[in-house]
Coordinates of C-alpha atoms in Angstrom, one line a residue:
Chain A
D1 CA -86.2 60.6 -3.2
T2 CA -85.2 57.1 -2.0
A3 CA -88.1 54.7 -2.3
V4 CA -87.2 52.2 0.5
S5 CA -84.6 53.3 3.0
Q6 CA -83.1 51.4 5.9
T7 CA -81.0 52.5 8.9
P8 CA -78.4 51.8 9.8
K9 CA -76.5 50.5 6.7
Y10 CA -73.9 48.7 8.9
L11 CA -74.4 47.3 12.4
V12 CA -71.6 45.7 14.3
T13 CA -72.4 44.5 17.8
Q14 CA -71.5 41.9 20.5
M15 CA -73.3 38.7 21.1
G16 CA -76.2 39.1 23.6
N17 CA -76.9 42.7 22.7
D18 CA -80.3 44.0 21.5
K19 CA -80.5 46.0 18.3
S20 CA -83.1 47.5 16.0
I21 CA -83.2 48.2 12.3
K22 CA -85.5 50.8 10.8
C23 CA -87.2 50.8 7.4
E24 CA -89.3 53.5 5.7
Q25 CA -90.9 53.6 2.3
N26 CA -92.3 56.6 0.5
L27 CA -94.0 54.7 -2.3
G28 CA -97.4 54.7 -0.7
H29 CA -97.4 50.9 -0.5
D30 CA -99.5 49.1 2.1
T31 CA -97.4 46.0 2.5
M32 CA -93.8 45.7 3.9
Y33 CA -91.4 42.8 4.3
W34 CA -88.3 41.8 6.1
Y35 CA -85.9 39.4 4.3
K36 CA -82.7 37.8 5.6
Q37 CA -79.8 37.2 3.1
D38 CA -77.1 34.9 4.5
S39 CA -73.5 34.6 3.5
K40 CA -74.4 32.3 0.6
K41 CA -76.7 35.0 -0.8
F42 CA -79.8 32.9 0.0
L43 CA -82.7 35.3 0.4
K44 CA -85.5 34.3 2.7
I45 CA -88.6 36.1 3.9
M46 CA -89.0 36.6 7.6
F47 CA -92.1 38.8 8.1
S48 CA -94.7 40.7 6.1
Y49 CA -97.1 43.4 7.2
N50 CA -100.2 44.5 5.3
N51 CA -101.8 47.7 6.6
K52 CA -99.9 47.2 9.9
E53 CA -101.2 43.7 10.3
L54 CA -98.8 40.8 10.4
I55 CA -99.6 38.4 7.5
I56 CA -96.5 36.4 7.0
N57 CA -94.5 35.1 10.0
E58 CA -92.0 32.5 8.9
T59 CA -90.2 30.2 11.2
V60 CA -88.0 32.8 12.9
P61 CA -86.7 32.8 16.5
N62 CA -89.0 34.9 18.7
R63 CA -85.9 37.0 19.5
F64 CA -86.9 38.8 16.3
S65 CA -89.9 41.1 16.6
P66 CA -91.2 43.3 13.8
K67 CA -93.1 46.4 14.6
S68 CA -95.2 48.5 12.1
P69 CA -96.1 51.9 13.6
D70 CA -97.8 52.9 10.3
K71 CA -98.0 51.7 6.7
A72 CA -94.8 53.5 5.7
H73 CA -92.6 52.1 8.5
L74 CA -91.5 48.6 9.5
N75 CA -88.9 48.1 12.1
L76 CA -87.1 44.9 13.2
H77 CA -85.9 44.5 16.8
I78 CA -83.6 41.6 17.6
N79 CA -83.0 40.5 21.2
S80 CA -80.0 38.6 22.5
L81 CA -78.1 38.6 19.3
E82 CA -76.3 35.4 18.3
L83 CA -73.4 34.8 15.9
G84 CA -75.8 33.1 13.4
D85 CA -77.8 36.4 13.1
S86 CA -75.0 37.9 11.1
A87 CA -76.4 38.5 7.7
V88 CA -77.8 41.3 5.5
Y89 CA -81.3 42.2 6.3
F90 CA -83.5 43.7 3.5
C91 CA -86.7 45.6 3.9
A92 CA -89.1 45.6 0.9
S93 CA -92.5 47.0 0.1
S94 CA -95.3 46.4 -2.4
Q95 CA -98.9 47.2 -3.1
W96 CA -101.2 44.4 -2.0
G97 CA -103.4 42.9 -4.6
E98 CA -101.7 44.3 -7.7
S99 CA -101.3 41.6 -10.3
T100 CA -97.6 42.2 -10.7
D101 CA -96.8 42.6 -7.0
T102 CA -93.4 44.2 -7.6
Q103 CA -91.5 44.2 -4.4
Y104 CA -89.1 47.1 -4.0
F105 CA -86.1 46.4 -1.9
G106 CA -84.1 48.7 0.4
P107 CA -80.3 48.9 0.3
G108 CA -79.9 46.4 3.1
T109 CA -78.4 46.5 6.6
R110 CA -75.3 44.4 7.1
L111 CA -75.4 43.0 10.7
T112 CA -72.2 41.6 12.1
V113 CA -72.4 39.9 15.5
L114 CA -69.0 39.4 17.2
Chain B
Q1 CA -92.0 22.4 1.6
Q2 CA -92.4 24.9 -1.1
Q3 CA -89.1 25.3 -3.0
V4 CA -87.7 27.0 -6.0
K5 CA -84.6 25.3 -7.4
Q6 CA -82.2 27.5 -9.4
S7 CA -79.2 26.5 -11.6
P8 CA -76.4 27.1 -12.2
Q9 CA -74.9 28.5 -9.1
S10 CA -72.5 30.5 -11.1
L11 CA -72.0 31.3 -14.8
I12 CA -69.3 32.9 -16.9
V13 CA -70.1 34.2 -20.3
Q14 CA -68.2 36.1 -22.9
K15 CA -69.4 39.5 -23.9
G16 CA -72.0 39.2 -26.6
G17 CA -72.9 35.7 -25.6
I18 CA -76.2 34.3 -24.2
S19 CA -76.7 33.7 -20.5
I20 CA -79.2 31.2 -19.5
I21 CA -80.4 30.6 -15.9
N22 CA -83.0 27.9 -15.1
C23 CA -85.5 27.5 -12.3
A24 CA -88.0 24.8 -11.3
Y25 CA -90.8 25.1 -8.9
E26 CA -93.0 22.6 -7.1
N27 CA -96.3 24.3 -6.2
T28 CA -98.8 24.5 -9.0
A29 CA -100.6 27.3 -7.1
F30 CA -97.7 29.7 -7.7
D31 CA -99.1 32.5 -9.9
Y32 CA -96.3 34.9 -10.6
F33 CA -92.7 34.4 -11.5
P34 CA -90.3 37.3 -11.3
W35 CA -86.6 37.6 -11.8
Y36 CA -84.6 39.9 -9.6
Q37 CA -81.1 41.3 -10.3
Q38 CA -78.8 42.2 -7.4
F39 CA -75.5 44.1 -7.7
P40 CA -72.9 43.9 -4.9
G41 CA -73.9 46.0 -1.9
K42 CA -77.4 46.7 -3.3
G43 CA -80.8 45.3 -2.7
P44 CA -82.4 43.1 -5.3
A45 CA -84.4 44.9 -8.1
L46 CA -87.1 43.5 -10.3
L47 CA -85.8 42.7 -13.8
I48 CA -88.6 41.0 -15.6
A49 CA -91.6 38.9 -14.6
I50 CA -94.1 36.5 -16.1
R51 CA -97.5 35.1 -15.3
P52 CA -98.3 31.4 -16.0
D53 CA -100.8 32.1 -18.7
V54 CA -98.1 33.0 -21.2
S55 CA -95.1 31.0 -22.4
E56 CA -92.6 33.8 -23.1
K57 CA -92.0 37.4 -22.2
K58 CA -89.4 39.6 -23.7
E59 CA -88.1 43.0 -22.5
G60 CA -85.1 44.2 -24.5
R61 CA -82.3 41.7 -24.1
F62 CA -84.0 39.8 -21.4
T63 CA -86.5 37.0 -22.0
I64 CA -88.4 34.7 -19.7
S65 CA -89.4 31.3 -21.1
F66 CA -92.1 29.5 -19.1
N67 CA -93.1 25.9 -19.3
K68 CA -96.1 25.3 -17.1
S69 CA -96.4 21.6 -17.6
A70 CA -92.8 21.0 -16.6
K71 CA -93.0 23.6 -13.8
Q72 CA -89.9 25.3 -15.1
F73 CA -88.9 28.8 -16.2
S74 CA -85.7 30.3 -17.4
L75 CA -84.1 33.7 -18.0
H76 CA -82.2 34.3 -21.2
I77 CA -79.9 37.3 -21.5
M78 CA -79.0 38.0 -25.1
D79 CA -75.9 39.9 -26.1
S80 CA -74.6 39.7 -22.5
Q81 CA -72.6 42.8 -21.4
P82 CA -70.1 43.2 -18.6
G83 CA -72.7 45.5 -16.9
D84 CA -75.0 42.5 -16.6
S85 CA -72.5 40.9 -14.1
A86 CA -74.6 40.5 -11.0
T87 CA -76.5 37.9 -9.0
Y88 CA -79.8 36.8 -10.4
F89 CA -82.6 35.3 -8.4
C90 CA -85.7 33.7 -9.7
A91 CA -88.8 33.7 -7.5
S92 CA -92.3 32.3 -7.3
R93 CA -95.3 33.8 -5.6
G94 CA -97.5 31.8 -3.4
S95 CA -100.1 32.4 -0.8
S96 CA -100.3 35.8 1.0
Y97 CA -98.2 37.1 -1.9
K98 CA -95.1 35.5 -0.4
L99 CA -92.2 35.3 -2.8
I100 CA -90.0 32.2 -2.5
F101 CA -86.6 32.9 -4.0
G102 CA -84.2 30.5 -5.7
S103 CA -80.7 30.2 -4.4
G104 CA -79.2 32.7 -6.9
T105 CA -76.9 32.6 -9.9
R106 CA -73.7 34.7 -9.9
L107 CA -73.2 35.8 -13.5
L108 CA -69.8 37.1 -14.7
V109 CA -69.7 38.5 -18.2
R110 CA -66.1 38.8 -19.5
P111 CA -65.1 41.7 -21.8

């Protein structure tokens, strides 16, 4: 009964490879997010989708491409991986418009680029 | 650039003591101020949140104090317990419901 799930939990890959991270939420929310948490624990939003429409697109290299096939899923594809992409990536979801806007986070995907 | 400044970076408190973490924001348009708690290897989870029309909110041992004129808010953890040891993030919500997070405070509560 996991609310927000991500796969894989760990991802180790070589520089230059392409990889994807998948996220699914079963909370019935209409908004999903991708965050990056670096080695200093700093948490920064990358993208947000509302009803499959991109609404937040921060200054992120275009090697990162989110895709939302439906409201319950938001995937992140990363091309030509670089050392600096090593981080923990969190998916989150919320219900747009609610006054409290609680964002529910997944368990994270630890990406290590060698 | 919209920022949320959080301090201290780390905090050590004895069991039973009070933990205080402070945040300051810049944008007066922010309308929602949550605190998230993150344990090692886990995702952040909402702990408590406040809107700018109130000055204080209390939930159990956790209290947010909010000072709109100073653009500051703080988290107080009363009777701190070893189980409270975690990283705490303040955040502020801006346009498009975007949360801007502070840099985090690593809290260690000693037994």
